[in-house]
Structure formats: C-alpha cells, structure tokens
PDB file of C-alpha atoms in Angstrom:
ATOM      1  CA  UNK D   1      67.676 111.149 132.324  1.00 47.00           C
ATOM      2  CA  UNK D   2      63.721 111.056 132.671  1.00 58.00           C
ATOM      3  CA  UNK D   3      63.327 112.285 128.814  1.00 72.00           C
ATOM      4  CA  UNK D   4      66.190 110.237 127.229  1.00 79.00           C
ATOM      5  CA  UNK D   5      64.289 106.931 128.686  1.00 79.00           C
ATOM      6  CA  UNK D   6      61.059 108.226 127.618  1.00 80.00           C
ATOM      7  CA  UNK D   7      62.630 108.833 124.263  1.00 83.00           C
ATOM      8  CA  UNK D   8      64.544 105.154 124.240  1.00 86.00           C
ATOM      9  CA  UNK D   9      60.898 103.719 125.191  1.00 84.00           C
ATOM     10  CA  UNK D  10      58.887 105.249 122.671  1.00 86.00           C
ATOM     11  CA  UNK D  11      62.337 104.339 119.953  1.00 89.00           C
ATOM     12  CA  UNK D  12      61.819 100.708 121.349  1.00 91.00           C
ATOM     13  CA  UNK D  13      57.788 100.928 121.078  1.00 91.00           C
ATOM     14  CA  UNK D  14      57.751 101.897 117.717  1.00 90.00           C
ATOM     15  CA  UNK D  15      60.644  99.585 116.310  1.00 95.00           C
ATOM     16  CA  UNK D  16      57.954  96.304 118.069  1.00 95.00           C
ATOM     17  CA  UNK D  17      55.039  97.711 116.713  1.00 93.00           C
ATOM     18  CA  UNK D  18      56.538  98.713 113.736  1.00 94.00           C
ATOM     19  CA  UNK D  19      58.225  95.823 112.849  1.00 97.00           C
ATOM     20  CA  UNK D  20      54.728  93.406 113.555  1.00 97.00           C
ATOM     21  CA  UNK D  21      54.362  93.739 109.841  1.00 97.00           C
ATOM     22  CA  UNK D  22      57.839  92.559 108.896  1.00 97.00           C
ATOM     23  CA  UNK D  23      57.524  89.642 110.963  1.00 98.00           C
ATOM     24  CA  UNK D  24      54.213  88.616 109.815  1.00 98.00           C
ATOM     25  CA  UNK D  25      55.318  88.612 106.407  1.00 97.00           C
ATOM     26  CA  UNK D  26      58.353  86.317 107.670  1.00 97.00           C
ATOM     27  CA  UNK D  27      56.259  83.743 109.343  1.00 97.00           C
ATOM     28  CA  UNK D  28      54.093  83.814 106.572  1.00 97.00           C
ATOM     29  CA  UNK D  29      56.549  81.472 104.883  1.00 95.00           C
ATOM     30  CA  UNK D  30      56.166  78.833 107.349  1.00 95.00           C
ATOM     31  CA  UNK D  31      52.392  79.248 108.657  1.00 96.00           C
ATOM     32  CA  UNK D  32      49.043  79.923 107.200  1.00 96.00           C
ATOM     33  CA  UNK D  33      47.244  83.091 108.287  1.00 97.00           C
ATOM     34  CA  UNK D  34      45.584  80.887 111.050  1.00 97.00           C
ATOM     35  CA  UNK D  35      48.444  79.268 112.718  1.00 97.00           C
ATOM     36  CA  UNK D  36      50.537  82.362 112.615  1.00 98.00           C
ATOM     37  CA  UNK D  37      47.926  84.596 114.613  1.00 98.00           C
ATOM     38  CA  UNK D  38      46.887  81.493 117.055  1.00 98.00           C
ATOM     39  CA  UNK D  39      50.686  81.009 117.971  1.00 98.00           C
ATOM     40  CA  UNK D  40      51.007  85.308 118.147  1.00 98.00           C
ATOM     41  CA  UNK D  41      48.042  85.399 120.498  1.00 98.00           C
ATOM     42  CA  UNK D  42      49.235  82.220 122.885  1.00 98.00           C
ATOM     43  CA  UNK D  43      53.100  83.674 122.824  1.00 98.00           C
ATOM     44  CA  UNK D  44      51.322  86.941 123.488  1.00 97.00           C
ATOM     45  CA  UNK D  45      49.076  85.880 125.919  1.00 97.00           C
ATOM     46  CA  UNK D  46      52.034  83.315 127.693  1.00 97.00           C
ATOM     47  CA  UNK D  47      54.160  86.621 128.047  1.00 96.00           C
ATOM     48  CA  UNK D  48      51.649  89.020 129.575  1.00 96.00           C
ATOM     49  CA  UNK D  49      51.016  86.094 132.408  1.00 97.00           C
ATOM     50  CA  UNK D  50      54.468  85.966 133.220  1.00 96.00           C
ATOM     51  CA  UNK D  51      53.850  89.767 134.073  1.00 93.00           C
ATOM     52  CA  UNK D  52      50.578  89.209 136.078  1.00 94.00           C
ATOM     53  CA  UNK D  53      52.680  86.835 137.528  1.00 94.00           C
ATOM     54  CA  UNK D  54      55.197  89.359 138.329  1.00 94.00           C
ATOM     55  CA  UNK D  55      53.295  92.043 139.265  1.00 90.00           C
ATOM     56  CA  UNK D  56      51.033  89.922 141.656  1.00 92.00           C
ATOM     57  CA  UNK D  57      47.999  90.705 139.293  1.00 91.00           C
ATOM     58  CA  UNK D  58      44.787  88.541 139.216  1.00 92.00           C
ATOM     59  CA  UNK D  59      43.256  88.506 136.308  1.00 93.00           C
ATOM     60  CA  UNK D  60      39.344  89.681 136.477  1.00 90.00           C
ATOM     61  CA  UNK D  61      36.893  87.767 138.142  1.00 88.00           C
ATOM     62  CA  UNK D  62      33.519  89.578 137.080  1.00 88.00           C
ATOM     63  CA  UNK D  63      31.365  88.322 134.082  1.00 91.00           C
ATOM     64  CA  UNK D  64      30.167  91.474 133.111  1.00 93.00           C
ATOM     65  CA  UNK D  65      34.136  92.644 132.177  1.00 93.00           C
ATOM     66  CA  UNK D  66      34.946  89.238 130.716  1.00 96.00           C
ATOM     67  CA  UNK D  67      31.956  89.979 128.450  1.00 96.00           C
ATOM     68  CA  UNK D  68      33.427  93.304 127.327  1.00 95.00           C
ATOM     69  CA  UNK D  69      36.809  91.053 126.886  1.00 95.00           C
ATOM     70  CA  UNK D  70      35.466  89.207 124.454  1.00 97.00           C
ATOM     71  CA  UNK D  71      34.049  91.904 122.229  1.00 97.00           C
ATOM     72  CA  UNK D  72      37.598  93.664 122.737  1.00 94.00           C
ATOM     73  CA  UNK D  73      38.916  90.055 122.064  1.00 96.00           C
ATOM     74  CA  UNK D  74      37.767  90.022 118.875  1.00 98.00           C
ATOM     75  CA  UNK D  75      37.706  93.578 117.209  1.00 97.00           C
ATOM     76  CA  UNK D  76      41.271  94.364 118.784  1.00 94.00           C
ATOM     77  CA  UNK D  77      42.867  91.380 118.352  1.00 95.00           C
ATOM     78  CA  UNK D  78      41.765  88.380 116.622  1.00 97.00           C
ATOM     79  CA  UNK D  79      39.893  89.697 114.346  1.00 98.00           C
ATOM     80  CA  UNK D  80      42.123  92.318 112.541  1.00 97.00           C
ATOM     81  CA  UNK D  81      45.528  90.045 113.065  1.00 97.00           C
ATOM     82  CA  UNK D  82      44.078  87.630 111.015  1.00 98.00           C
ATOM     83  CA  UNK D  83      42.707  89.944 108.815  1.00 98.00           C
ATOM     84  CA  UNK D  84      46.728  91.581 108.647  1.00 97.00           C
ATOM     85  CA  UNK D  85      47.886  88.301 108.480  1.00 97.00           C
ATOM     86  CA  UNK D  86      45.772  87.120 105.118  1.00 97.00           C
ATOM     87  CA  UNK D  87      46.390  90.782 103.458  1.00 96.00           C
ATOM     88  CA  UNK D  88      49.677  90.452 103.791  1.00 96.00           C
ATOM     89  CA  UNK D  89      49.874  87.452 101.642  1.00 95.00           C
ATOM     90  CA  UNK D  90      49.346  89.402  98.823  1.00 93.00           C
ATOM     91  CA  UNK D  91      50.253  92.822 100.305  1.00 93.00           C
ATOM     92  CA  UNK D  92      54.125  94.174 101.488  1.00 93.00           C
ATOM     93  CA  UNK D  93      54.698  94.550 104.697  1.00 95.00           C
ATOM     94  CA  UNK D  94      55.166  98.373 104.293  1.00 93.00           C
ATOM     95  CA  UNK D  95      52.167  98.921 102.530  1.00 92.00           C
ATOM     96  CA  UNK D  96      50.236  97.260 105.435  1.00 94.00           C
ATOM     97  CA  UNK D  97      52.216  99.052 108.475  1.00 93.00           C
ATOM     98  CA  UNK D  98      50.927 101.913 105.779  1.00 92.00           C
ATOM     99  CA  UNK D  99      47.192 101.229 105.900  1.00 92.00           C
ATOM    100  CA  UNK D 100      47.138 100.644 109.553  1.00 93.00           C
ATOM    101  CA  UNK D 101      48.379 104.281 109.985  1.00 89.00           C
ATOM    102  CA  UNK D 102      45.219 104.981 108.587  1.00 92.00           C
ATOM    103  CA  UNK D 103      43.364 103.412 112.295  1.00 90.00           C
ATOM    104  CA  UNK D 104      43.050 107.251 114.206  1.00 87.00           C
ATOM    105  CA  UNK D 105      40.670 107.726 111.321  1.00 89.00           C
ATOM    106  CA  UNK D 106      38.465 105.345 112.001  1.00 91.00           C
ATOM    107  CA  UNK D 107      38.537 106.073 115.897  1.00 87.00           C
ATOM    108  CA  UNK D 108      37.142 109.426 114.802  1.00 86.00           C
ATOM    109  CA  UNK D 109      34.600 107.626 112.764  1.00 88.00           C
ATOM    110  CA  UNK D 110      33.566 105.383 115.292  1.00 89.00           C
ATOM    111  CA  UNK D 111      33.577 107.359 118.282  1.00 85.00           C
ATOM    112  CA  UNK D 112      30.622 109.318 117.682  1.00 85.00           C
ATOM    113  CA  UNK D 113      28.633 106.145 116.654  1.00 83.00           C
ATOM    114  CA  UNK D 114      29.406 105.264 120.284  1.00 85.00           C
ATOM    115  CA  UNK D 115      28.317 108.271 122.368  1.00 81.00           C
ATOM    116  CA  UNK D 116      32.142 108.988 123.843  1.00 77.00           C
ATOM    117  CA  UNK D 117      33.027 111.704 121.234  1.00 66.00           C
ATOM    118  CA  UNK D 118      32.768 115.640 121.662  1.00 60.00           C
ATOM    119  CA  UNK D 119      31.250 116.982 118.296  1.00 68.00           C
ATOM    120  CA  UNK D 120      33.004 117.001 115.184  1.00 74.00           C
ATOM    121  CA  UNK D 121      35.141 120.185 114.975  1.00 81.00           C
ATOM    122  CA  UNK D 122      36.450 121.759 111.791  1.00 86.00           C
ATOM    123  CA  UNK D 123      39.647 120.583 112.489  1.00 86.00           C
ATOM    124  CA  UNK D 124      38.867 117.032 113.138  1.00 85.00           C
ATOM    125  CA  UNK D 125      36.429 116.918 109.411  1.00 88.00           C
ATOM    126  CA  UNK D 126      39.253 118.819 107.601  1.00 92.00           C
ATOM    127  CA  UNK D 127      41.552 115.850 109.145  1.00 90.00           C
ATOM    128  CA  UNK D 128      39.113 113.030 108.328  1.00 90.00           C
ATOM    129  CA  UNK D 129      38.539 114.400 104.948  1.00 92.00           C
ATOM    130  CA  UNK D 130      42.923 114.663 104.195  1.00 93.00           C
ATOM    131  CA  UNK D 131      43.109 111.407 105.705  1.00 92.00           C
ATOM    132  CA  UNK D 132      40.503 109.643 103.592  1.00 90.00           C
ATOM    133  CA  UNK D 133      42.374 111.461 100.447  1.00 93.00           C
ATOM    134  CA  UNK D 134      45.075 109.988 101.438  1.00 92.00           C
ATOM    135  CA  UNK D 135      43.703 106.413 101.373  1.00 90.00           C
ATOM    136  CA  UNK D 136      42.523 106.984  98.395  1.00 88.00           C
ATOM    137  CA  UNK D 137      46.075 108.285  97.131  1.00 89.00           C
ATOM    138  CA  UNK D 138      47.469 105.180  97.897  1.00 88.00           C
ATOM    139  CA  UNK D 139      45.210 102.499  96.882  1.00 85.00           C
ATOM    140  CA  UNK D 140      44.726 105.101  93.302  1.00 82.00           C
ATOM    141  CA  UNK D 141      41.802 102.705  91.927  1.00 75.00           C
ATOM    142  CA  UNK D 142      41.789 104.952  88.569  1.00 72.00           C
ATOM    143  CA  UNK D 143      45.381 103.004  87.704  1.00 73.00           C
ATOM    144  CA  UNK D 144      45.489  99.893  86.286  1.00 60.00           C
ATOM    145  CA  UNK D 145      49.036  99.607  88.524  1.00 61.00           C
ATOM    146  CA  UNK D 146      47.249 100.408  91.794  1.00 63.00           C
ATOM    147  CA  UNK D 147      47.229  98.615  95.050  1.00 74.00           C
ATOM    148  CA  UNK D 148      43.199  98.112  95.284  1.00 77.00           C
ATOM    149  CA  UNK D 149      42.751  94.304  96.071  1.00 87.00           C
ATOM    150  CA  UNK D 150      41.562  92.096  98.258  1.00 92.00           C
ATOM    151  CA  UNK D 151      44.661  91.973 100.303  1.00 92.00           C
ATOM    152  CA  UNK D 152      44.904  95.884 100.701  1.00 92.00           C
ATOM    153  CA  UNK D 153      40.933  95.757 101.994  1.00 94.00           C
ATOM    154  CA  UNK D 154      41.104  93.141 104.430  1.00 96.00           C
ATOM    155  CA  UNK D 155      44.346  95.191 105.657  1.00 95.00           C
ATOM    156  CA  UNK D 156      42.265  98.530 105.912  1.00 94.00           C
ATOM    157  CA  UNK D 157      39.197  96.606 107.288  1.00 97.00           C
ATOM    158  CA  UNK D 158      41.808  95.778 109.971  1.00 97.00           C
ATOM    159  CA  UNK D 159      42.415  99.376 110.587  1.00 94.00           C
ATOM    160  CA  UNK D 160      38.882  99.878 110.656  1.00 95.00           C
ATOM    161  CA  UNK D 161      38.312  97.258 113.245  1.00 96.00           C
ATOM    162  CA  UNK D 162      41.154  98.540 115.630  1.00 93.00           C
ATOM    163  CA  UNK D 163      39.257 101.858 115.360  1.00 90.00           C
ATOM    164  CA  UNK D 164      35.514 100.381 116.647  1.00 93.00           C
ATOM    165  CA  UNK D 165      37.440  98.046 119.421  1.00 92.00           C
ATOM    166  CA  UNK D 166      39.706 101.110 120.814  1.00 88.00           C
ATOM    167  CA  UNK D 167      36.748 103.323 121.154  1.00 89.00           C
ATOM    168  CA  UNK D 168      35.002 100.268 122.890  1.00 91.00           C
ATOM    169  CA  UNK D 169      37.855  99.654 125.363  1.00 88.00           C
ATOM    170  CA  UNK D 170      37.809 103.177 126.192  1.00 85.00           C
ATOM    171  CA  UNK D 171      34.277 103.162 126.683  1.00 88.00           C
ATOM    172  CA  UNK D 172      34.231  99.719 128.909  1.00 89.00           C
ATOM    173  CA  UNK D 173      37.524  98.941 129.669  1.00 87.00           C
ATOM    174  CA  UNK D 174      39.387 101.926 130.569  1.00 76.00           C
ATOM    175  CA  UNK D 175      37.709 102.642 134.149  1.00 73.00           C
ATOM    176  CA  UNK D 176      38.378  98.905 135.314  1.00 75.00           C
ATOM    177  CA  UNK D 177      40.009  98.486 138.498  1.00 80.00           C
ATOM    178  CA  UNK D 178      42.137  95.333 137.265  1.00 83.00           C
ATOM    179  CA  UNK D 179      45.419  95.589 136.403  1.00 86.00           C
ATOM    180  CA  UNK D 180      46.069  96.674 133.022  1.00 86.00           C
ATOM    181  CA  UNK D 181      48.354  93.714 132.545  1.00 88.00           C
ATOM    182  CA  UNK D 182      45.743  91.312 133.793  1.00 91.00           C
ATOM    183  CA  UNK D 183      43.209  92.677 131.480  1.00 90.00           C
ATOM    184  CA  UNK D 184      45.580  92.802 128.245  1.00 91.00           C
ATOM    185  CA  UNK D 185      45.982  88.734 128.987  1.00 94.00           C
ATOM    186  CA  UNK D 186      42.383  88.354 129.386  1.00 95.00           C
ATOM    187  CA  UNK D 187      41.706  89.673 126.858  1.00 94.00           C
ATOM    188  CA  UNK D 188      44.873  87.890 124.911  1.00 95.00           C
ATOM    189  CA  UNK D 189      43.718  84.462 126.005  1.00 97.00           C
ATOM    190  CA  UNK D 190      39.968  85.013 124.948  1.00 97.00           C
ATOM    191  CA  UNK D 191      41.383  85.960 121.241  1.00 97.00           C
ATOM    192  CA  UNK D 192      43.475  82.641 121.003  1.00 97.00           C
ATOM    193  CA  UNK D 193      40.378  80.633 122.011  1.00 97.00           C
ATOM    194  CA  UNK D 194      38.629  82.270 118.965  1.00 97.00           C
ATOM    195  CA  UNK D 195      41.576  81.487 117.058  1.00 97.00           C
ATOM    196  CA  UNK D 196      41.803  77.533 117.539  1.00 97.00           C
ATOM    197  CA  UNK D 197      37.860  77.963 116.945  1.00 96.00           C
ATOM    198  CA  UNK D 198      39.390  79.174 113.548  1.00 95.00           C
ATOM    199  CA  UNK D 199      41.820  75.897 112.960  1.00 95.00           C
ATOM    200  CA  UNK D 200      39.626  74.331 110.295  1.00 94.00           C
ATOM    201  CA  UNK D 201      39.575  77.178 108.308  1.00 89.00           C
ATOM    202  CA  UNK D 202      43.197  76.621 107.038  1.00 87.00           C
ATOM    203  CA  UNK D 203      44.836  75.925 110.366  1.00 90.00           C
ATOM    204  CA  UNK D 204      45.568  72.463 109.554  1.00 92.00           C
ATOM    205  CA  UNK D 205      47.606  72.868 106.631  1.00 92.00           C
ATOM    206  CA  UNK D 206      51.500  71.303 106.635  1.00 91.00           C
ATOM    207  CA  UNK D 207      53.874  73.141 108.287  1.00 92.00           C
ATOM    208  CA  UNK D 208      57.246  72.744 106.792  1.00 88.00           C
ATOM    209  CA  UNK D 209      59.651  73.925 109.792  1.00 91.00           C
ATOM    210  CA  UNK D 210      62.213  76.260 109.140  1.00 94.00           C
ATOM    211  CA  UNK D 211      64.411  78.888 111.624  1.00 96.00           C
ATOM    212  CA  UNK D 212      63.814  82.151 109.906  1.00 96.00           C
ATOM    213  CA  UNK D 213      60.130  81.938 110.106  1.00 97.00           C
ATOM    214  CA  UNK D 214      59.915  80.563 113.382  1.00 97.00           C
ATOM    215  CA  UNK D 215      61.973  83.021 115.315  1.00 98.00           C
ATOM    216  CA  UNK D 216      60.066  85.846 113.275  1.00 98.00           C
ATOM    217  CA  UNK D 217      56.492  84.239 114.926  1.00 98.00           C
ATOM    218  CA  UNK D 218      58.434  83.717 118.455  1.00 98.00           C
ATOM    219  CA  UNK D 219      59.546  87.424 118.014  1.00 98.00           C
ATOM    220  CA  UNK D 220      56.096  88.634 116.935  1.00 98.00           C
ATOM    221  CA  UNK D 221      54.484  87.088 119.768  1.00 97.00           C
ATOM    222  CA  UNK D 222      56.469  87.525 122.914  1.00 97.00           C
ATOM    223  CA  UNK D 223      58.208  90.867 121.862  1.00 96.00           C
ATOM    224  CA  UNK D 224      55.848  92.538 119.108  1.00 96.00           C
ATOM    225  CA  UNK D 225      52.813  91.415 121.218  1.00 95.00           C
ATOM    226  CA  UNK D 226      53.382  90.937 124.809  1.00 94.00           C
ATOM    227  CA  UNK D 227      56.446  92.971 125.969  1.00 93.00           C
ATOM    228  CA  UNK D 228      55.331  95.857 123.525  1.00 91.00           C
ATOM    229  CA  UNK D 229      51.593  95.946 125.178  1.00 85.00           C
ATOM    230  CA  UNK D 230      53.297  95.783 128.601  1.00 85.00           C
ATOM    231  CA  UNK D 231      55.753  98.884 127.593  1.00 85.00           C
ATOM    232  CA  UNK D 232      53.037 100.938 126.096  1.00 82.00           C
ATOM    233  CA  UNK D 233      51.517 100.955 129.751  1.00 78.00           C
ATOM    234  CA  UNK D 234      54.788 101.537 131.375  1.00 75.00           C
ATOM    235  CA  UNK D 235      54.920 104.816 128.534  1.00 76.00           C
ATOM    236  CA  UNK D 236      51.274 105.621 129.101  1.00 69.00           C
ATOM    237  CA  UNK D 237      51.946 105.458 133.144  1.00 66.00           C
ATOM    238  CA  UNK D 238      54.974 108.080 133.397  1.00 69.00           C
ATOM    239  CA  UNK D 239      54.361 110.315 130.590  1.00 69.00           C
ATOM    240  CA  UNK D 240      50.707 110.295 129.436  1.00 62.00           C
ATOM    241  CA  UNK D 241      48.722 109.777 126.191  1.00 58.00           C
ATOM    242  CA  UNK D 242      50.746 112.489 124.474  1.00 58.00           C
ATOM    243  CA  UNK D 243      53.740 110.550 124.452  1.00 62.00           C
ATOM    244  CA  UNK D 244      52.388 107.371 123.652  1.00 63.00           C
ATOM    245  CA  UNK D 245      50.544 108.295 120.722  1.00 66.00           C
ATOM    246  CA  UNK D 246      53.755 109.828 119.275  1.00 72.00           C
ATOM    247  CA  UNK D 247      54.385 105.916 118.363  1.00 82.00           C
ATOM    248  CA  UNK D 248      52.215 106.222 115.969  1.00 80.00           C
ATOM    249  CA  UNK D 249      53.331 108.353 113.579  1.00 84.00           C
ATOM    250  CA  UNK D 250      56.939 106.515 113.537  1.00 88.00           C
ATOM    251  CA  UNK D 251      55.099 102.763 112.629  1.00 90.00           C
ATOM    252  CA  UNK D 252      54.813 103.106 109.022  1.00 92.00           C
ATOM    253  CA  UNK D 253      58.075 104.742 108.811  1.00 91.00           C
ATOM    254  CA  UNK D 254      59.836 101.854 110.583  1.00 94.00           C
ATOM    255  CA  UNK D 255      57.225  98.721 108.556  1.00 94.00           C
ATOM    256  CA  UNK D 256      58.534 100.391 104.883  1.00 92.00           C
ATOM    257  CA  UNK D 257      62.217 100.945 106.019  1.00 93.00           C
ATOM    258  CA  UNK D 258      62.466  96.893 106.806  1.00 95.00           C
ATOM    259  CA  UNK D 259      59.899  96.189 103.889  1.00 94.00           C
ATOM    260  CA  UNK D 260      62.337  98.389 101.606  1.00 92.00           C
ATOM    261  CA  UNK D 261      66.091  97.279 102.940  1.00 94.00           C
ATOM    262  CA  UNK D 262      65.258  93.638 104.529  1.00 95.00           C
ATOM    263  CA  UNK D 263      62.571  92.528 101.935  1.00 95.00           C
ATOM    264  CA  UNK D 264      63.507  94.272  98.961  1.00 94.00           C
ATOM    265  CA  UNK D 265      60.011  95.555  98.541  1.00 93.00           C
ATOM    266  CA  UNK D 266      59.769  99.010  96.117  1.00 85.00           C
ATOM    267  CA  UNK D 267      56.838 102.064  97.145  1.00 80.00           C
ATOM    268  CA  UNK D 268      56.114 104.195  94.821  1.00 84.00           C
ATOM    269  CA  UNK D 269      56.041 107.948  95.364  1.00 89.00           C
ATOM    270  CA  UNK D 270      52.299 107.895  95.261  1.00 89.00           C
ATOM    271  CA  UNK D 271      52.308 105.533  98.002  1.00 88.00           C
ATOM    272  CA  UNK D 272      55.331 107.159  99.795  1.00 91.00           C
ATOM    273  CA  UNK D 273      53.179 110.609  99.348  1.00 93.00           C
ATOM    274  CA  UNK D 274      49.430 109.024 100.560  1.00 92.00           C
ATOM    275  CA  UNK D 275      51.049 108.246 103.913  1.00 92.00           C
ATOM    276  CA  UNK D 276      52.351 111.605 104.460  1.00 93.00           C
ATOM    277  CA  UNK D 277      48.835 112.693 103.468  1.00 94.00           C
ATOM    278  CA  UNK D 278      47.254 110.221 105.654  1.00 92.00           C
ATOM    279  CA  UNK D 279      49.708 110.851 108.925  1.00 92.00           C
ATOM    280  CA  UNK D 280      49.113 114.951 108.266  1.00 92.00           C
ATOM    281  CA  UNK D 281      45.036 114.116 108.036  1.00 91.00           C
ATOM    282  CA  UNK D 282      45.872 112.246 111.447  1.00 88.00           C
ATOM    283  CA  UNK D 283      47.495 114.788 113.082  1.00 87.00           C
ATOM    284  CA  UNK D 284      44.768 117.147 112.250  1.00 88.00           C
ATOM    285  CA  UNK D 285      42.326 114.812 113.825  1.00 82.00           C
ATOM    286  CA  UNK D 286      44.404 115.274 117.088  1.00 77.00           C
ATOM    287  CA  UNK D 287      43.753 118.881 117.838  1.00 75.00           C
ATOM    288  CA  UNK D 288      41.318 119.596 120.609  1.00 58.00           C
ATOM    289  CA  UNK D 289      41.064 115.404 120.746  1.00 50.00           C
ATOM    290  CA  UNK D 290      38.417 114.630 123.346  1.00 47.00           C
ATOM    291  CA  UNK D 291      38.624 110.391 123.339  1.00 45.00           C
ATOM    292  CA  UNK D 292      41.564 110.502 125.571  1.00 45.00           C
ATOM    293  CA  UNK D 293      40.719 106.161 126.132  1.00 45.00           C
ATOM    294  CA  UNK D 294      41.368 105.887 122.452  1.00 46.00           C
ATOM    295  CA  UNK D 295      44.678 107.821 121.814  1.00 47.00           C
ATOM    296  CA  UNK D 296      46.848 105.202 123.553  1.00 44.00           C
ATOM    297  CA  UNK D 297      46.101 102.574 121.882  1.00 46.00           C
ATOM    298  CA  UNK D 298      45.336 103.783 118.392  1.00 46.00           C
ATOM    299  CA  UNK D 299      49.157 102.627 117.208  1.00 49.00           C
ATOM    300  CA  UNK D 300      48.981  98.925 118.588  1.00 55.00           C
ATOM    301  CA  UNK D 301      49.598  96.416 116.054  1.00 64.00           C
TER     302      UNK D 301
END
C-alpha cells in the first residue's frame, strides 16, 4: 500500500509539473507573459496559505530569511516563469518542458560556484559534457530548420536560473526551522510583488476573456503551482530525495505527449533524440550526487 501511493504521488507530481508547460501555452491565448505569471504566483501563493492555514504554520518572522526569500523569489520563481512564459510564445510547449529537463545541469554548474558541491567526479563531467551535447542536439544551430531563437534561450536561461536558485535554497533555505509550506508562500508572495512591479512592461494589455484559457491559468496556479509544491514535500517527507527526483525524468515525457496529442505540435527525431541525450547526461550527473538540498527541487516547474 505504502509503494503504490508513493507511486500514485510521484504519477500525480509529474502529470502537475509536467503539464505547467501545456497550460502556459493555453493561457497564453488570453494573457500576456506578465499577467499570466502574476495571476500563477497569487493563485500559487493563495493556495499554499490555505495550507499554512491548515497546518497551523506561521510564516517567517526573521529579516535575515525573508532576505534569502527574495533572492529565491526571484531566481526560482519569478524570474524563470516569466522567462517560460515569453519563450513559449514562440516555442511548443514540449520543446520547453524539453529544455527545462536540461535544469540538473546547471545545478552541477552552479553548485561549485557556491561552495556546497563535493569536487567534480568523472562521472558527473562525463554527465555535464552528454548533457550539454544534448542541448546542443536539440537546438542543432548548423540547420537552417533548427530551434535556436530567442524563445528557446530565454526558455534555457530559465533552466539556468532554476539551477543558481536551487543551489541557493539549499544553501540558505534548507536548514530553516519554518515550515516548508510557510516558506514556499513566502517566498510565493515575494515573487508576485515583483511581478505587479512588472505590470507596465506589458501587463496592461487587453484581456479578451475566454474559458479555455482561464481555467488553464486557474489550473496552473492552484494545482501546477501550489498543490504540486505542497505534494513534492509530502513525497520528499515519506520517501526521500530519491523518489522525488524520479519526477524529473517523467516531465518532458508528459509536456511533449500533451504538446503532441492536445496541441498538435510535431518533434522531430533530433529533438525527440537530444532529450534522451540530455536525461542520460542527467542521470550521469546523479551518481555519487553530494547537493542532496538541490535534488528535490531540481524538477519544479
């Protein structure tokens, strides 16, 4: 019973995460980049109360952490989902769940920059080095058909800015004595004051209101964002890091399986190939992993 709700929470994990992409794309057809992320954060943010709230949390009171909030406010989350959010309006969805498979990478890269990283084994560089082939298999700048743009880079910057805020969190975050709940809205509510600093940089544009696109941001925010962040605890509190990092090798799948059946969008078998390049680079990262504060959150989304 113990492994087949481990095994439904990771299924349920991945298909929230996973699916972020999908409903980005969505709500991209009612909201700029701006609005979408500001009403993903608040939803977010809303949702993760309602679990303080629950759980009798308190969210921190010293300055010093909400300082370190702020820097994880803004690598982790407000930062790269606006960054998601403009790639993917030029980008598919399953190309961009693809690139941010690529964020373990750039944990690796980071972590040493940092001070919180054992020295680079053989293992790890032969990983970085498959994993970085990879990237380059799939953005394949020497075609005239291949994915290098604008869109693709901001996506992969978001990757890249996942990796410096996960290895911060672990190095500042991870031994608080708060609740992890009341830290995740902290940290939530911080990101969507950054956003509505954002609104006149496109966040005033019309909205013309229609149901699909709305229930994908209401979906993206309270279930994608603030139920999946509270689950990834619950998965991280009775089974470990292991488990939880599982997730992410099953996002990209689940991002191109909606991109491909819901959206009608077509990967080629270079790009199809570059993330099974990129996920094996991961994996090779993993072995003898010492930045056990960055592996459970390198999938989040």
């Amino acid at each position: 019973m113990g492994e087949t709700k481990t095994l439904l929470r990771i299924g349920a994990l991945a298909l929230m995460w996973g699916s972020s992409f999908f409903w980005i794309k969505l709500g991209l057809g009612m909201f700029s980049p701006v609005q979408l992320v500001l009403a993903r954060l608040v939803l977010g943010a809303a949702m993760l109360l309602v679990l303080c709230r629950l759980q009798r949390a308190r969210l921190p009171r010293d300055r010093r952490m909400w300082g370190h909030l702020a820097v994880a406010a803004f690598f982790h989350n407000a930062l790269p989902f606006l960054l998601f959010a403009i790639g993917e309006t030029t980008v598919d969805s399953g190309i961009t769940g693809v690139l941010n498979s690529t964020t373990p990478l750039w944990v690796l890269l980071a972590a040493p920059l940092m001070g919180t990283s054992s020295r680079m084994t053989a293992a790890r560089l032969t990983g970085l080095v498959v994993g970085l082939g990879g990237i380059l298999l799939i953005f394949a700048p020497w075609q005239a058909s291949g994915l290098l743009s604008w869109g693709a880079l901001a996506c992969l910057a978001a990757a890249a800015s996942y990796g410096f805020a996960f290895v911060y969190e672990g190095k500042y975050l991870s031994s608080s004595e708060s609740s992890p709940y009341a830290i995740s809205a902290g940290q939530m509510l911080l990101a969507s004051g950054m956003l509505v600093l954002a609104l006149p940089v496109g966040g005033f544009t019309p909205v013309h209101v229609s149901t699909g696109p709305l229930l994908a941001v209401l979906v993206l925010g309270i279930g994608s964002t603030g139920i999946a962040f509270a689950l990834n605890y619950q998965l991280l509190a009775s089974e470990g890091a292991v488990a939880a990092s599982v997730v992410g090798y099953l996002l990209p799948v689940v991002s191109v399986l909606l991109g491909a059946v819901f959206l009608g969008e077509q990967l080629h078998l270079r790009v199809i190939a570059g993330m099974v390049v990129v996920l094996g680079g991961v994996a090779l990262t993993r072995i003898s992993q010492r930045v056990p504060s960055a592996e459970p959150a390198m999938e989040r989304v």
